[in-house]
Coordinates of C-alpha atoms in Angstrom, one line a residue:
X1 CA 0.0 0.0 0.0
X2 CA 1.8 2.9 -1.2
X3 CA 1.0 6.6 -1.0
X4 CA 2.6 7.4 -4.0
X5 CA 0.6 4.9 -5.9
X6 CA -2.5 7.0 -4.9
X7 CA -4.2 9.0 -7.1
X8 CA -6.0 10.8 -4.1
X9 CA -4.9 11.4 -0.7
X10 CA -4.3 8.2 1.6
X11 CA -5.5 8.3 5.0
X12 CA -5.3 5.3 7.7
X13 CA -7.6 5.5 10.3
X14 CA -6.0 3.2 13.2
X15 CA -9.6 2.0 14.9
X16 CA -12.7 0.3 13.9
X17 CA -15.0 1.2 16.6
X18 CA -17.8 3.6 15.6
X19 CA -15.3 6.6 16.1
X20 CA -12.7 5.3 13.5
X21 CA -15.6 4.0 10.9
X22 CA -17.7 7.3 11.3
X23 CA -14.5 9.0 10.3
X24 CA -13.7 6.5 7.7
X25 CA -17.1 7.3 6.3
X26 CA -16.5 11.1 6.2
X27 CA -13.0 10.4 4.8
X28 CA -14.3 8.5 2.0
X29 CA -17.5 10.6 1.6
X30 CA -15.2 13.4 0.9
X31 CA -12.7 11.9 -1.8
X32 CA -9.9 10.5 0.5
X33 CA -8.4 7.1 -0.1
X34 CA -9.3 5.0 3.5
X35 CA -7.6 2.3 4.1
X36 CA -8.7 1.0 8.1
X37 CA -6.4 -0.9 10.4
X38 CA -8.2 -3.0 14.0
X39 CA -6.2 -5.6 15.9
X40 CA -9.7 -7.2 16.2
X41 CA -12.9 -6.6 14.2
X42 CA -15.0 -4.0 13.2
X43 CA -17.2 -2.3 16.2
X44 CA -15.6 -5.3 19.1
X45 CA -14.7 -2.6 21.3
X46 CA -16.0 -0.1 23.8
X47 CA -19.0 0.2 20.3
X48 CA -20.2 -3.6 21.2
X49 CA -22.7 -3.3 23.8
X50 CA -22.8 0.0 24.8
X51 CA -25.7 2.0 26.2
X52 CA -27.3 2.5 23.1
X53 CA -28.1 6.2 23.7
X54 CA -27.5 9.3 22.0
X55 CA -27.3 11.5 24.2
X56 CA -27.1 14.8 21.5
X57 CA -28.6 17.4 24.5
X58 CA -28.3 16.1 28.1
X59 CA -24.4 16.0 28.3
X60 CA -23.5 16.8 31.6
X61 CA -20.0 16.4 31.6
X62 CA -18.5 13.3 35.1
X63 CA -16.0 16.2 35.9
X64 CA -18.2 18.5 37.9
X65 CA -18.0 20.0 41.3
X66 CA -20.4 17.9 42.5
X67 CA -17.8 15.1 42.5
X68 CA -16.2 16.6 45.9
X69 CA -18.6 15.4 48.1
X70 CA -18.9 11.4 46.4
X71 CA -14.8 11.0 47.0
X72 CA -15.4 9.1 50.4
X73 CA -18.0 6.6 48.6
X74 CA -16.1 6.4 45.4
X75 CA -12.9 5.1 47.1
X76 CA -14.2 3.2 49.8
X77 CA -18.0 1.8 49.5
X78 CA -18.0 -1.6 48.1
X79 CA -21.3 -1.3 46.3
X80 CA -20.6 2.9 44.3
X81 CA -21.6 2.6 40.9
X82 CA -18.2 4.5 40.1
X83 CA -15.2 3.2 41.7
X84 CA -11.1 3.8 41.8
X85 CA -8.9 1.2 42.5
X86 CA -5.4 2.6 42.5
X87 CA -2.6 1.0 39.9
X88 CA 1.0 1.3 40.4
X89 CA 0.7 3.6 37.4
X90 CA 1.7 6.8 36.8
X91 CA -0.8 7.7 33.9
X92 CA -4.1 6.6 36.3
X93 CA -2.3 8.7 39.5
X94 CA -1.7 12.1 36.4
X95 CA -5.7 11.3 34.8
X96 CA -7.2 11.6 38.1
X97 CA -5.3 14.5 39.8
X98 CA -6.3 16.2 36.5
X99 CA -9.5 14.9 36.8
X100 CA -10.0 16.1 40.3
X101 CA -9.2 19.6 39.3
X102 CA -11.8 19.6 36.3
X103 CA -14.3 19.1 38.5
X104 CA -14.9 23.0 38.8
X105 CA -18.2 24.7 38.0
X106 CA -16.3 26.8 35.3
X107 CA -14.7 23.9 34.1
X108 CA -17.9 21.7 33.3
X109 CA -19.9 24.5 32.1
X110 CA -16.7 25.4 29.1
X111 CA -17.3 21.3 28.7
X112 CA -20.9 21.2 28.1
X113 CA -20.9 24.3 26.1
X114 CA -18.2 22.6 24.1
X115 CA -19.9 19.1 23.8
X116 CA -23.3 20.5 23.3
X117 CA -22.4 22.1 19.8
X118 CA -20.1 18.8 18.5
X119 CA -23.3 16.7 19.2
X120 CA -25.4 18.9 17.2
X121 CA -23.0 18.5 14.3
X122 CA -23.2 15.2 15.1
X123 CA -26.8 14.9 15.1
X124 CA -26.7 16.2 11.4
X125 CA -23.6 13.8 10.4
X126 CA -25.7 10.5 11.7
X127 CA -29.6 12.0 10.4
X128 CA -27.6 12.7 6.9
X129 CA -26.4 8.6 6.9
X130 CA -29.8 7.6 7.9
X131 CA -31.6 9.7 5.4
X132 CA -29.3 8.6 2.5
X133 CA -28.5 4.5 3.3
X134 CA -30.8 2.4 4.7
X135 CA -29.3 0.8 7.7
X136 CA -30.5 -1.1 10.2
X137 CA -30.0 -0.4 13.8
X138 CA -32.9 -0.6 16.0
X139 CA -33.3 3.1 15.8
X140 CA -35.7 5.0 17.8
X141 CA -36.0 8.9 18.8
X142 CA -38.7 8.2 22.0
X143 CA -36.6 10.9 24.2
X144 CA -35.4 10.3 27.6
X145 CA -35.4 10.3 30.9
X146 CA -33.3 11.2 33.8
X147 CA -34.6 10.2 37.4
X148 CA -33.4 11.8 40.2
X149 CA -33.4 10.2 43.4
X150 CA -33.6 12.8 45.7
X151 CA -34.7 16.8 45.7
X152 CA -30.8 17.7 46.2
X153 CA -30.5 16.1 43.0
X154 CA -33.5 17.0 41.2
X155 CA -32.3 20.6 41.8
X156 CA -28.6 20.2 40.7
X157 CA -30.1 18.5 37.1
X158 CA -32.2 21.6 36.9
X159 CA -29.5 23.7 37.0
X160 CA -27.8 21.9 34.5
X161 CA -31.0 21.9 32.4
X162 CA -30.6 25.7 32.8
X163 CA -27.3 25.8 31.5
X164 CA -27.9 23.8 28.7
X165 CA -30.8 26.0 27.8
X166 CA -28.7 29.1 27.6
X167 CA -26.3 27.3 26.0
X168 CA -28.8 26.8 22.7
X169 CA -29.7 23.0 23.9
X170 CA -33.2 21.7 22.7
X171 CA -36.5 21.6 25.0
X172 CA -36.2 19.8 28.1
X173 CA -38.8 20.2 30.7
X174 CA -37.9 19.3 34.6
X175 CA -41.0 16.5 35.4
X176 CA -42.9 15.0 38.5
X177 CA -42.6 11.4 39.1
X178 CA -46.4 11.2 38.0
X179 CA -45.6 13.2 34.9
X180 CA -42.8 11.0 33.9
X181 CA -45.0 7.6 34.5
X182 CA -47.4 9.7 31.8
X183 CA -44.8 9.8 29.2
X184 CA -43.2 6.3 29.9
X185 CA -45.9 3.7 31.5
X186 CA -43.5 1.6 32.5
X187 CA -42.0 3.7 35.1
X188 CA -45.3 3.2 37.5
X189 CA -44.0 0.7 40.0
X190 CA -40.8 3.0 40.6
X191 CA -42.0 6.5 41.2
X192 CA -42.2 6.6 44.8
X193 CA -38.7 6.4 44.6
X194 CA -37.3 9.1 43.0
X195 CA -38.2 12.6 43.2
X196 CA -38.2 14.0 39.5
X197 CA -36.9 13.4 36.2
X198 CA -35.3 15.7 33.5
X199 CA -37.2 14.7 30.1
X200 CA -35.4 15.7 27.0
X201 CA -37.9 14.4 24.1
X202 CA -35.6 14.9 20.7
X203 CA -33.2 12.0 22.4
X204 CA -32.3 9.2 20.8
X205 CA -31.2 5.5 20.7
X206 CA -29.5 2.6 18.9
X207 CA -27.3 0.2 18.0
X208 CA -24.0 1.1 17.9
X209 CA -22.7 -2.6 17.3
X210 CA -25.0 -2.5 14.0
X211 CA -24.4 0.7 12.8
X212 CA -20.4 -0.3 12.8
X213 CA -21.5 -3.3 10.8
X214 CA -23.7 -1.4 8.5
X215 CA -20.7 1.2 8.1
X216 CA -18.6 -1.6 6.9
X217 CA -20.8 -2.6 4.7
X218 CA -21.0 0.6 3.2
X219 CA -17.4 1.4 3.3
X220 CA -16.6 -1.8 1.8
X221 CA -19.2 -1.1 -1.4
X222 CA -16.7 2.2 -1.7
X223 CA -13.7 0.4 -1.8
X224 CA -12.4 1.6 1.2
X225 CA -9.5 -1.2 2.5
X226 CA -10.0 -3.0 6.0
X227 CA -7.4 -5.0 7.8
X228 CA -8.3 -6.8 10.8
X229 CA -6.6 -8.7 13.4
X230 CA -3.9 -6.5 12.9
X231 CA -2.4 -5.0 15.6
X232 CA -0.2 -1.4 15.3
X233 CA 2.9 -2.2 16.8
X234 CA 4.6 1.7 16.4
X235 CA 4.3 4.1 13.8
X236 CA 7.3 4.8 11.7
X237 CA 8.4 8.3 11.7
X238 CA 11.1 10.1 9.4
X239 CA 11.5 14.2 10.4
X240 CA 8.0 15.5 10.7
X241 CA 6.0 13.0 9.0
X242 CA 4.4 9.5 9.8
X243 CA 5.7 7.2 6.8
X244 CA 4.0 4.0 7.8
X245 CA 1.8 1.9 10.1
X246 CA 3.9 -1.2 11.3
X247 CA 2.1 -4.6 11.2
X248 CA 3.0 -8.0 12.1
X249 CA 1.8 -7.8 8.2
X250 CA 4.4 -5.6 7.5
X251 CA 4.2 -1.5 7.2
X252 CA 0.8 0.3 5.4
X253 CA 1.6 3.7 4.0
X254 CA -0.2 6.6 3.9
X255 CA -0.2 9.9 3.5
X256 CA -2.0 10.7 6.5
X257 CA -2.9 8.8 9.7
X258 CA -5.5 9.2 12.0
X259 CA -5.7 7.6 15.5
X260 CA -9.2 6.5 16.3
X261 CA -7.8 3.5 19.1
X262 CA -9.9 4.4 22.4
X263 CA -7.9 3.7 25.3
X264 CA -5.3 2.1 23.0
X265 CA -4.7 5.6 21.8
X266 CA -1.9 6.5 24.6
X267 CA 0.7 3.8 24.7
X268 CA 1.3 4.4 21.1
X269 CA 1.3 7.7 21.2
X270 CA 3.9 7.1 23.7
X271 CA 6.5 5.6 21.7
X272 CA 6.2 8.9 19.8
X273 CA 7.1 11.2 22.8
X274 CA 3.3 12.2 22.8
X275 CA 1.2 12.3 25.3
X276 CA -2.9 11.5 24.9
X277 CA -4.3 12.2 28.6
X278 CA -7.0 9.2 27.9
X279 CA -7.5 6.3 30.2
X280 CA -10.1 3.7 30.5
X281 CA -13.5 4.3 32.0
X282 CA -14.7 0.6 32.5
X283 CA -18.2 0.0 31.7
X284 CA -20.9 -3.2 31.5
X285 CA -23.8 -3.9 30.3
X286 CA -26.5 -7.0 29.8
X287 CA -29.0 -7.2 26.6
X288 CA -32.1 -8.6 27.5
X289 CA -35.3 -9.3 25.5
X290 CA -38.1 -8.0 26.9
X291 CA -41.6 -8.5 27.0
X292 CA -43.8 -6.2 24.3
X293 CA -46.8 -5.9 26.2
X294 CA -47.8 -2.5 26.6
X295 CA -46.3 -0.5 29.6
X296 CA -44.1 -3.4 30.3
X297 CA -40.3 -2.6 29.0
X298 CA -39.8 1.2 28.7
X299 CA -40.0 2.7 24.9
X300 CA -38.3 5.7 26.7
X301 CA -34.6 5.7 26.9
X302 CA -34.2 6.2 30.9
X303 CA -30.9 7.2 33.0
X304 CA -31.2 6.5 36.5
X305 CA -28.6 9.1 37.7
X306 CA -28.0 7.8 41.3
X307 CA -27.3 4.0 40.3
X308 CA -25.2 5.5 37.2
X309 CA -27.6 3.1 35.2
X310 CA -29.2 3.6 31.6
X311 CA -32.1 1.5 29.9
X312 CA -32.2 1.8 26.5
X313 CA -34.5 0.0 24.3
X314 CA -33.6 -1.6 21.2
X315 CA -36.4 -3.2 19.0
X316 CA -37.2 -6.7 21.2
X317 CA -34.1 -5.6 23.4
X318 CA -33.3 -3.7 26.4
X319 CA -29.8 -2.5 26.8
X320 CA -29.3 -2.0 30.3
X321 CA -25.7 -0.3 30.9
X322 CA -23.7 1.4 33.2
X323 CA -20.9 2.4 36.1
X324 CA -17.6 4.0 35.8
X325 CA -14.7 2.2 37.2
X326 CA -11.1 3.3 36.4
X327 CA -9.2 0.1 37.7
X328 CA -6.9 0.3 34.7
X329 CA -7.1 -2.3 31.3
X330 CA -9.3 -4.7 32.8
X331 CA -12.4 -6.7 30.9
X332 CA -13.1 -9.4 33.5
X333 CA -17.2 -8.9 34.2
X334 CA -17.1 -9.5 38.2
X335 CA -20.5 -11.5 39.1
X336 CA -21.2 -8.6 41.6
X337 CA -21.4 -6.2 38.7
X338 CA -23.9 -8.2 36.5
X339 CA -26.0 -8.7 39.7
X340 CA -26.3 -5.0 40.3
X341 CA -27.3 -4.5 36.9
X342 CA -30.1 -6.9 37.2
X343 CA -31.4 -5.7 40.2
X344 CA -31.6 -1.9 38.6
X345 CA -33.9 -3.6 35.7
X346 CA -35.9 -5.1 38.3
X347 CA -36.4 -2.0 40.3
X348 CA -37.5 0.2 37.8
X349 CA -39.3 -2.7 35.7
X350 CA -40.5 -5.3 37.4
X351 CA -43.0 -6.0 34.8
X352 CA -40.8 -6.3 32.1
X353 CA -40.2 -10.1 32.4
X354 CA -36.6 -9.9 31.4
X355 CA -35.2 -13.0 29.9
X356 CA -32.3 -15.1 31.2
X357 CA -30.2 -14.4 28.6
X358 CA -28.6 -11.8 29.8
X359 CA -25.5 -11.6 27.5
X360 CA -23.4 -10.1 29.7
X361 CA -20.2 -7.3 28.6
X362 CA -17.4 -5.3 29.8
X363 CA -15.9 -2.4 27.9
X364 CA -13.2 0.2 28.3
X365 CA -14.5 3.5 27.4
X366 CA -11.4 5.9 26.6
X367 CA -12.0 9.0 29.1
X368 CA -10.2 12.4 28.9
X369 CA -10.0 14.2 32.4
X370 CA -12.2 17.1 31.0
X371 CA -14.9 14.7 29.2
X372 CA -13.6 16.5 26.0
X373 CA -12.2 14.4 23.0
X374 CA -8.6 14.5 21.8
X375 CA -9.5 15.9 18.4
X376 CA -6.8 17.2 16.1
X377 CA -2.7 17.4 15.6
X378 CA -0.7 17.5 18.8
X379 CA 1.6 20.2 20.1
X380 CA 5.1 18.8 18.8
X381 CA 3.4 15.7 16.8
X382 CA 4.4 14.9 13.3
X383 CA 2.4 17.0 10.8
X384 CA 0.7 14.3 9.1
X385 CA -0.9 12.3 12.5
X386 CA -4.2 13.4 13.7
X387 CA -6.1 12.2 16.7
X388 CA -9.9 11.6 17.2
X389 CA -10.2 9.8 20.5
X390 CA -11.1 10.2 24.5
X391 CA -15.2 10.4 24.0
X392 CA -15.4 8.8 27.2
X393 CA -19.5 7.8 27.4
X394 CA -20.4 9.6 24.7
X395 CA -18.2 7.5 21.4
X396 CA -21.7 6.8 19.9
X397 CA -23.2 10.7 20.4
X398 CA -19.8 12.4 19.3
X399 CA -19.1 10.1 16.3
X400 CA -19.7 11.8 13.4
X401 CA -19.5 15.2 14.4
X402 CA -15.9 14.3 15.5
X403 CA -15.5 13.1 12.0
X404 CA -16.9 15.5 10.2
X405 CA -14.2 18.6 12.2
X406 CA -11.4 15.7 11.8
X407 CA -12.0 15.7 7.5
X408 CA -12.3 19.3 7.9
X409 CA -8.5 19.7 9.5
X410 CA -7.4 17.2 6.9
X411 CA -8.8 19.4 4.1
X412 CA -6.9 22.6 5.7
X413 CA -3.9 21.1 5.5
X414 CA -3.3 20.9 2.1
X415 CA -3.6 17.3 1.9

């Protein structure tokens, strides 16, 4: 594969989760040669079995001030829905000292201002797919919820609603329990125990796992090149410029390269001198289909912001999803975790008569102390390597906005 042989600009775009592939599809859709590198297969990452939402105006940011006063749970209670368990790791110790001090009211409100306008974009770049390629993904735009246990809380998201208001964020209405069972039936057996909800109605949810797949499809139809199960062992680098991507397949060349590898994204950026302040944000969820009798299983996407727990439904399914746990590169799916899960599905829907099946996951979602993606060239980086990575939670939401600023920067530099 080599750049010189290209009629049109060559870019490789390290990462086939839906960040790398949304950018692959902007890439392509904008006259680039693609050629995309995975060490597994397409959408097998954090984009698997995520929570399903899209989250486009409710974005608060998990560096906020109210973080202060959850410190003594979060590093000592066995059962907090977000957890630290300290590495002998320099990067974890650096990410949360930084993350500590994002969690300033000035901070979060420059973040949500920040994320608020990339999701609209991306909004735009994900309607735009739909509305030109059928693909299917269980898409639905029902709205959602976010249930508040307690009146502290209900105030706090209020505020929040407030700022995103002013910020140019789309209706959202602050709800009574009763008013929220009115909009999603489902709810009934639960609102005695939580005090009000946040509705947002233009939300949306689905599939990220099957809009990966339906993006390779695509991408292959375009002649865009895919090679799997190939690991990036460094990047080759002469002066200023990236001259290839080395494989146990040997190099790929390219004129440009973009780094799209979630948490993967800072060791290699590493052995370039670089540093990429993203580190894993471990997550889990369950699938389970649920019953479709009316009022059952929510149609509502639903957050339940104490128990760090969203509810997403997906055609037959329910994606139930959640925590935060930064206990360094870790996938093992602790029987504790799973159980917790289950019993937030059965609080909040006991008549949903969830299967068995509960097709269990872990995944690593690449955090940036701020909540803001890594987007662009770095300070001191080779002039030809760009990075789109550190979405943290919101991968799926920020996809294709991300991708359509990253083709942008390509375009400006003369590529």
């Amino acid at each position: 594969m080599n750049a010189s042989s290209q009629r049109r600009p060559h870019v490789c775009v390290l990462g086939a989760g839906i960040v790398g592939l949304a950018a692959a599809w902007q890439l392509r859709r904008e006259g680039f040669e693609v050629t995309v590198v995975d060490r597994a297969q397409a959408g097998t990452g954090a984009s698997a079995a995520n929570g399903a939402q899209l989250s486009y105006a409710y974005v608060q940011p998990l560096a906020d001030p109210g973080i202060w006063r959850q410190l003594p749970k979060l590093l000592f209670a066995a059962d907090s829905p977000l957890k630290l368990r300290l590495q002998p790791d320099p990067h974890q110790w650096a990410w949360g000292l930084q993350f500590l001090a994002a969690c300033r009211a000035g901070v979060s409100r420059r973040t949500t201002a920040s994320l608020l306008a990339l999701a609209a974009e991306s909004r735009a770049g994900f309607e735009r797919l739909m509305a030109e390629e059928r693909i299917a993904c269980d898409f639905s735009a029902t709205g959602k919820l976010v249930l508040c246990a307690d009146e502290a809380s209900f105030a706090a998201a209020r505020r929040q609603m407030a700022l995103q208001r002013e910020l140019g964020s789309p209706t959202q209405h602050a709800l009574s329990p009763a008013e929220c069972v009115a909009i999603e039936p489902a709810l009934a057996g639960y609102a005695p125990r939580f005090a009000g909800a946040i509705h947002t109605p233009s939300e949306c949810a689905a599939d990220c796992h099957q809009v990966c797949l339906e993006l390779l499809r695509l991408l292959l139809a375009q002649g865009v090149r895919f090679a799997f199960d190939t690991p990036v062992t460094r990047l080759t680098r002469s002066a200023d410029r990236i001259v290839a991507a080395d494989t146990p397949r040997g190099p790929i060349e390219a004129d440009a390269f973009v780094v799209a590898l979630g948490t993967a994204s800072h060791p290699l950026a590493r052995t370039l001198g670089l540093r990429v302040p993203v580190y894993p944000l471990k997550g889990y969820s369950l699938t389970l289909d649920v019953s479709e009798a009316p009022g059952a299983a929510p149609r509502v996407s639903v957050t339940d912001a104490a128990r760090k727990v969203v509810f997403a439904r997906l055609g037959s399914r329910l994606r139930v999803a959640g925590m935060a746990e930064l206990v360094g590169e870790n996938t093992h799916i602790p029987v504790d975790r799973i159980d917790s899960l289950v019993a937030s599905a059965q609080a909040l829907f006991p008549d949903a008569r969830c299967s068995d099946d509960l097709r269990p996951w872990a995944g690593l979602r690449p955090a940036t102390p701020t909540g803001l993606p890594v987007l662009g060239r770095l300070r001191g980086g080779p002039d030809n390597l760009w990075f789109n990575t550190g979405h943290g939670a919101l991968g799926f939401t920020l996809a294709f906005g991300s991708a359509q600023r990253l083709a942008a920067q390509l375009r400006q530099s003369g590529l």
